[in-house]
PDB file of C-alpha atoms in Angstrom:
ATOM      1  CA  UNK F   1     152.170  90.133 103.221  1.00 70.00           C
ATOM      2  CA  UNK F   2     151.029  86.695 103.960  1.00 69.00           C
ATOM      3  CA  UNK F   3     149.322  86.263 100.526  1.00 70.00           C
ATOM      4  CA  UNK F   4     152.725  87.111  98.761  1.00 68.00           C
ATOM      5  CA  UNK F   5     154.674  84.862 101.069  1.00 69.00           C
ATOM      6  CA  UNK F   6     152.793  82.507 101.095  1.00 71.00           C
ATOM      7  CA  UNK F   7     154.059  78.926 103.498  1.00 75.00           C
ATOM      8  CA  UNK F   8     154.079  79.325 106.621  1.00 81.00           C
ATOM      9  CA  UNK F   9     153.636  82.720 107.265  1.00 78.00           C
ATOM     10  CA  UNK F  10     150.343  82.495 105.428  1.00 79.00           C
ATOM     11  CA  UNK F  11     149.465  79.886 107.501  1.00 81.00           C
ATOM     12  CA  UNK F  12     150.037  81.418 110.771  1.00 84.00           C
ATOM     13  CA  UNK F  13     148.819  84.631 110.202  1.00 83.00           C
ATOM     14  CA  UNK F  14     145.361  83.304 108.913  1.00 83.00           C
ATOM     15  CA  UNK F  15     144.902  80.812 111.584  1.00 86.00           C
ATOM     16  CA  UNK F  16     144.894  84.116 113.797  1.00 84.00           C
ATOM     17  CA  UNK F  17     142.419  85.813 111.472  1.00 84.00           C
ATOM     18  CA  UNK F  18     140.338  82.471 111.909  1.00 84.00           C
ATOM     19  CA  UNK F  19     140.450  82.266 115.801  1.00 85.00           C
ATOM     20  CA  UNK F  20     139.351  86.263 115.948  1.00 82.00           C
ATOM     21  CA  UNK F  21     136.783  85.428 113.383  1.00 81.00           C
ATOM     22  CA  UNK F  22     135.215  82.810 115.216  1.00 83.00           C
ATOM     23  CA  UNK F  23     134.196  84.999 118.302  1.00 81.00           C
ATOM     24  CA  UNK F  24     130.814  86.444 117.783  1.00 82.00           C
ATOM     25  CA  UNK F  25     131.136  89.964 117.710  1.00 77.00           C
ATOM     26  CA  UNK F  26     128.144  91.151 120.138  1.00 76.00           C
ATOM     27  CA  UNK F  27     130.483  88.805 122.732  1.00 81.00           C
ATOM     28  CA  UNK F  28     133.740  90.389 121.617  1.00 79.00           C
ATOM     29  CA  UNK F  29     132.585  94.210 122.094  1.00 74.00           C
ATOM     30  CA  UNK F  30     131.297  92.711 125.361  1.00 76.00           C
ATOM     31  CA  UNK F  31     134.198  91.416 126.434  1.00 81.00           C
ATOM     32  CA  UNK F  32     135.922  94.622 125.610  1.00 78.00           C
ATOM     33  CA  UNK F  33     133.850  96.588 127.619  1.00 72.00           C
ATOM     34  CA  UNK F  34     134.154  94.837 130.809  1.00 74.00           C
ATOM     35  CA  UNK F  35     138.202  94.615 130.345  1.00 79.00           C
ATOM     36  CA  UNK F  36     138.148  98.547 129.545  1.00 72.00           C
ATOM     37  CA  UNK F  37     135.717  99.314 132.580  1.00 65.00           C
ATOM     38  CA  UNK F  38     134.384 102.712 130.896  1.00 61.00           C
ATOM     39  CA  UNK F  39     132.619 101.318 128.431  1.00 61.00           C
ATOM     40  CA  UNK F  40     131.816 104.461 126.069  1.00 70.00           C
ATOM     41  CA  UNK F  41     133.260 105.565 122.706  1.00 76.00           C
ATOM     42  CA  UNK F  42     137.181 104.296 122.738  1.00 77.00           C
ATOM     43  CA  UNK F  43     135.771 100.788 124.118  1.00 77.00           C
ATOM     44  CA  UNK F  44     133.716 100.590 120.830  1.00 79.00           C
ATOM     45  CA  UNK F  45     136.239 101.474 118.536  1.00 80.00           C
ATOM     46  CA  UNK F  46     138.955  99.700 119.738  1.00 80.00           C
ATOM     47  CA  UNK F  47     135.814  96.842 119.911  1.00 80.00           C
ATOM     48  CA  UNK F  48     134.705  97.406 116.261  1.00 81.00           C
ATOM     49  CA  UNK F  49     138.559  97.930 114.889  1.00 81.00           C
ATOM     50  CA  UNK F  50     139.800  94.992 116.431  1.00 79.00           C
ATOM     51  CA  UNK F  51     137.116  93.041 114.704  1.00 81.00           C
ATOM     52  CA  UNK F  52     136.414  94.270 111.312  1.00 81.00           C
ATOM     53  CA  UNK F  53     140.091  93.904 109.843  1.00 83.00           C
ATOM     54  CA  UNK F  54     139.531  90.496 109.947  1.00 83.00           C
ATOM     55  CA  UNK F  55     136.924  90.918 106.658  1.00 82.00           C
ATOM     56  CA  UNK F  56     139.289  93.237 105.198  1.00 83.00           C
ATOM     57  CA  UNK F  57     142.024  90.769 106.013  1.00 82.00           C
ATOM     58  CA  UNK F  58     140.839  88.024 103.875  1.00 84.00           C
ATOM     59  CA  UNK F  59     140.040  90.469 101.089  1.00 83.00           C
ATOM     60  CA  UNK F  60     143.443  91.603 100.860  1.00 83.00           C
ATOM     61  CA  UNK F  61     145.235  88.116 100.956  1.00 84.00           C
ATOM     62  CA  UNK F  62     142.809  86.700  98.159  1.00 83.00           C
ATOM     63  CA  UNK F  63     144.264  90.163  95.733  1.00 83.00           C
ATOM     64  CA  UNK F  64     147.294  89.264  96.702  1.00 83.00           C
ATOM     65  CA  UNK F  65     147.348  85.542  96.116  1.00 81.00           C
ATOM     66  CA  UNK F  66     145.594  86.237  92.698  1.00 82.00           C
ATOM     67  CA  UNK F  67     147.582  89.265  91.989  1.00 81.00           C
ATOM     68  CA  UNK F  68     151.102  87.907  92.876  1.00 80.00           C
ATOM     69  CA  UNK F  69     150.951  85.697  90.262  1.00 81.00           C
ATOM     70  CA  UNK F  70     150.528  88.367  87.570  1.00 82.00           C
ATOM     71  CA  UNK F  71     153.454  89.181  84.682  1.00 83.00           C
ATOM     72  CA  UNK F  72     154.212  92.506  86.273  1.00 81.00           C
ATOM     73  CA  UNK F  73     154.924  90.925  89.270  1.00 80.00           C
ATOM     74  CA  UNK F  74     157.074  88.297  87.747  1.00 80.00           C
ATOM     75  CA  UNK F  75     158.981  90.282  85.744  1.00 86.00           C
ATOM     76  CA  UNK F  76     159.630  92.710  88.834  1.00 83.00           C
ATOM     77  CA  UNK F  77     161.051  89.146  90.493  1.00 80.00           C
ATOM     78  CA  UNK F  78     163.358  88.598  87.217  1.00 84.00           C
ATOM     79  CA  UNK F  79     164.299  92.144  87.611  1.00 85.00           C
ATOM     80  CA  UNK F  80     165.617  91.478  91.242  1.00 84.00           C
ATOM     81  CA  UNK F  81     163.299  93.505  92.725  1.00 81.00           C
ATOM     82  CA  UNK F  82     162.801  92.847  96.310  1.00 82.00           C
ATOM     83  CA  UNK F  83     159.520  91.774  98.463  1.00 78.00           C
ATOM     84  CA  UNK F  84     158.946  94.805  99.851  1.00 82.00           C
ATOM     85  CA  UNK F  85     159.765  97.062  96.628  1.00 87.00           C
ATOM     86  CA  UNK F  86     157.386  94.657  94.974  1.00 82.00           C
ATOM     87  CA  UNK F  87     154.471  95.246  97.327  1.00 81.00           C
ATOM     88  CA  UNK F  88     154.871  99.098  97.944  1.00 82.00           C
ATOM     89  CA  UNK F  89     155.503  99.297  94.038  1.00 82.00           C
ATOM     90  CA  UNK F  90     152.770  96.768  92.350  1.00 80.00           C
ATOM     91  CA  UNK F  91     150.631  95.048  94.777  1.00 82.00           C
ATOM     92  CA  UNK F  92     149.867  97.454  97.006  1.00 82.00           C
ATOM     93  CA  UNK F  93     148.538 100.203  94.777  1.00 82.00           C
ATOM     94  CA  UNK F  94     146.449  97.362  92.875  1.00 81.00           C
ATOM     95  CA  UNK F  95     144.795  96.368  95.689  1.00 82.00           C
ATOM     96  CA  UNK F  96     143.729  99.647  97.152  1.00 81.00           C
ATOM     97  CA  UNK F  97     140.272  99.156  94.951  1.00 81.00           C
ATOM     98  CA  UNK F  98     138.910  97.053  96.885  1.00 82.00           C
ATOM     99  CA  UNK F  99     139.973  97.807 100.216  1.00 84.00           C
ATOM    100  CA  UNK F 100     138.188 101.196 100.205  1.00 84.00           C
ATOM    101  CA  UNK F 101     134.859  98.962  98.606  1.00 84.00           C
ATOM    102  CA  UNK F 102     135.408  96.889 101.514  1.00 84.00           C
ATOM    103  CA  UNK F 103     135.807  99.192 103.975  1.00 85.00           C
ATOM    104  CA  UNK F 104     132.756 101.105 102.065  1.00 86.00           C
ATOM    105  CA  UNK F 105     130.468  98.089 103.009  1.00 84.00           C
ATOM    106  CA  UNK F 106     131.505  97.597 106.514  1.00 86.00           C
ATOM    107  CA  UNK F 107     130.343 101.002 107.788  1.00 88.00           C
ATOM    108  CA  UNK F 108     126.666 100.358 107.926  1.00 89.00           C
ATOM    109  CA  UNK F 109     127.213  96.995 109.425  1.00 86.00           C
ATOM    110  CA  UNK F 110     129.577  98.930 112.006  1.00 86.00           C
ATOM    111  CA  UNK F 111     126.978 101.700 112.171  1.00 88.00           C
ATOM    112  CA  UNK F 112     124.337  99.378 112.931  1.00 88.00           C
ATOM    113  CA  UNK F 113     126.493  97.513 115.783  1.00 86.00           C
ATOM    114  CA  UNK F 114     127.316 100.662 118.048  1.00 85.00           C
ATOM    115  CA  UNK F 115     123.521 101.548 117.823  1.00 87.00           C
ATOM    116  CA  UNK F 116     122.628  98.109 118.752  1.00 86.00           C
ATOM    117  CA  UNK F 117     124.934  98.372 121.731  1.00 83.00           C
ATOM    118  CA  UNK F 118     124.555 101.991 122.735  1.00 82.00           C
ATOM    119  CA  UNK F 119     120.678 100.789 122.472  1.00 85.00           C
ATOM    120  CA  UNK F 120     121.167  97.999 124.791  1.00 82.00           C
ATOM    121  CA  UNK F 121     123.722 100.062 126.912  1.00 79.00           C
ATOM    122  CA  UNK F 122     126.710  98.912 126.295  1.00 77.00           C
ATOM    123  CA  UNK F 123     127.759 101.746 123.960  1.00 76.00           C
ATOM    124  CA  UNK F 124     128.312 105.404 124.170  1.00 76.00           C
ATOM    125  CA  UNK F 125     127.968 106.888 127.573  1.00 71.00           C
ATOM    126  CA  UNK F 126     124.838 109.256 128.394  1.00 70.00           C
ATOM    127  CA  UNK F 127     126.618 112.512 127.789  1.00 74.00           C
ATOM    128  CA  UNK F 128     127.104 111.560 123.884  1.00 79.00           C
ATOM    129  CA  UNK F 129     124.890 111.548 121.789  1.00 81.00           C
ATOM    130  CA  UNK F 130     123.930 108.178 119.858  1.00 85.00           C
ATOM    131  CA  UNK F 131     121.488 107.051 117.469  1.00 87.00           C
ATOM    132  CA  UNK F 132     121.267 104.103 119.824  1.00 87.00           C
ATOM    133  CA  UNK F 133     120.785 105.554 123.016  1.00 86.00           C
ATOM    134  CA  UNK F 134     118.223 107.973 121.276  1.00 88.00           C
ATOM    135  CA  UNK F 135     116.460 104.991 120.249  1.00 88.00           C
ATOM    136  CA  UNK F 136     116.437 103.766 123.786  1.00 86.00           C
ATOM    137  CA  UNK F 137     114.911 106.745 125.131  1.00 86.00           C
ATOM    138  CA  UNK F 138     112.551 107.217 122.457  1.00 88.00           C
ATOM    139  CA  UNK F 139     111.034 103.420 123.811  1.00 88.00           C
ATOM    140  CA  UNK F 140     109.842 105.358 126.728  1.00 87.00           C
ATOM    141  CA  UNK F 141     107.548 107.922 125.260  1.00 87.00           C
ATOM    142  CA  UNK F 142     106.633 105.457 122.124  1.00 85.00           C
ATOM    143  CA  UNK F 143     103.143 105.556 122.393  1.00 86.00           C
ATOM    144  CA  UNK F 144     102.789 109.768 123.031  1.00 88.00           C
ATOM    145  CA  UNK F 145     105.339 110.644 120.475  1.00 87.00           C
ATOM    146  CA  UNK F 146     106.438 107.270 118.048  1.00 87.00           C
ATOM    147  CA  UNK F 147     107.979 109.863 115.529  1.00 88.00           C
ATOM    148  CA  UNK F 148     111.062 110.631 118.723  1.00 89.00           C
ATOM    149  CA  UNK F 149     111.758 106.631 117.624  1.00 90.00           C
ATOM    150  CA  UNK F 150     111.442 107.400 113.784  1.00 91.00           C
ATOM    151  CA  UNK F 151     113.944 110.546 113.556  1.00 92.00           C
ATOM    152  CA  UNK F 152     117.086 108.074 114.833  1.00 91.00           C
ATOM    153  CA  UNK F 153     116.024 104.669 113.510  1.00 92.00           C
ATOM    154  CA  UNK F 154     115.168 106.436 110.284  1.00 92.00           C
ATOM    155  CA  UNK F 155     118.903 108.032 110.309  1.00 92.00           C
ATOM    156  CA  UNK F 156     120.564 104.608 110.890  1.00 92.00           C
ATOM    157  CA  UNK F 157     118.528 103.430 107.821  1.00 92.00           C
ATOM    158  CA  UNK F 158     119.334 106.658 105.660  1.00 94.00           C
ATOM    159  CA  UNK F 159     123.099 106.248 106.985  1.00 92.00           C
ATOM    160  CA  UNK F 160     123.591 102.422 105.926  1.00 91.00           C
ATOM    161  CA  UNK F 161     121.897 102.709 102.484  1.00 91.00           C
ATOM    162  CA  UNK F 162     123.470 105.570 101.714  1.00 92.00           C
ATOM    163  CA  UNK F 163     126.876 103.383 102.113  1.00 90.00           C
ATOM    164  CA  UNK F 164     126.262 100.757 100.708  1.00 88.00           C
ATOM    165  CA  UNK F 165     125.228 102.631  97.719  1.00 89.00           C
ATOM    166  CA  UNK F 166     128.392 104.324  97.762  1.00 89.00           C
ATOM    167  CA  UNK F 167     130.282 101.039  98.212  1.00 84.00           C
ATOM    168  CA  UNK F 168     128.345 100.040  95.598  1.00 83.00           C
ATOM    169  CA  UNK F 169     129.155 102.459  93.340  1.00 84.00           C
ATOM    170  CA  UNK F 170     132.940 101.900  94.043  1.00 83.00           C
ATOM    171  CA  UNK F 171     132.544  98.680  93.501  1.00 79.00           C
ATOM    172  CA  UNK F 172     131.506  99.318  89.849  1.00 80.00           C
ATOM    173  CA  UNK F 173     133.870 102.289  89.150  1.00 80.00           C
ATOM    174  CA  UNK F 174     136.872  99.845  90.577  1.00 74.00           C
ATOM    175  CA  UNK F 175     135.700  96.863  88.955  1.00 68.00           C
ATOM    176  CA  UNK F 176     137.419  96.505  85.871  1.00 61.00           C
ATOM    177  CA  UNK F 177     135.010  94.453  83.788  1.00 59.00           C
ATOM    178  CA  UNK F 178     132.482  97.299  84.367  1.00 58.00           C
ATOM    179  CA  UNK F 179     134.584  99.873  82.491  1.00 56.00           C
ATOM    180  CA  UNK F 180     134.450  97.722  79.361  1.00 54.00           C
TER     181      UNK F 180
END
């Protein structure tokens, strides 16, 4: 909405994107933590949700700005159409490309972040099961049995090539230029 509007709304509502952005992540799932007391799985996604539209944010306001100033969206505007007829209708479908690429390339990094915490013990709690926390307690028999530290660390590797080949792979399939 703020790339089609455009003025002030714009303004505002990517000065907020810019003020989340600017808080380092690690401190931000922190800070989450504490506030939620728990810690554990809903800490981590509300964590890891409240930080990764931002990407996806920017993403969808660049379509948009290029996107709004298409001829199907003009000619909508002769038409009469409204704003919100024109997004549902035009913009909206043309931009869900890359939002699922996007999205597609933000699960490893958001794979690799709740191991990293669960690791340092600020994810999951000990009943669940994490790759993290297996890491963790796979430091303490590292010299009997290193392949306890392979099996998880080797499943967070597996798990964040395997989407960003897949985002990849979108990435081509959605990219018009490819198809040519």
């Amino acid at each position: 909405f703020a790339g089609y509007k455009g003025g002030n709304v714009d303004t505002v509502m990517m000065r907020i994107v810019d003020i989340i952005s600017s808080i380092p992540l690690t401190m931000y799932v922190i800070l989450i933590m504490v506030l939620f007391d728990n810690g554990g799985l809903t800490s981590i996604i509300i964590a890891l949700g409240s930080v990764y539209w931002v990407d996806m944010a920017r993403v969808v306001r660049g379509e948009m700005l290029s996107l709004k100033k298409q001829e199907y969206v003009s000619a909508a505007q002769t038409m009469g159409s409204g704003t919100w007829y024109i997004l549902r209708r035009h913009l909206i479908p043309n931009t869900l490309g890359p939002i699922i690429v996007t999205a597609t390339m933000q699960i490893p990094s958001a794979i690799f972040t709740e191991a990293f915490m669960s690791f340092i013990g600020l994810g999951v709690s000990v009943p669940m099961a994490s790759l993290g926390t297996m890491c963790n307690d796979a430091l303490e028999t590292l010299q009997i049995a290193p392949y306890q530290l392979a099996f998880p660390a080797g499943t967070i590797c597996l798990a964040m090539f395997a989407f960003n080949f897949i985002g990849d792979g979108l990435r081509d399939a959605f990219d018009p230029q490819m198809r040519k």
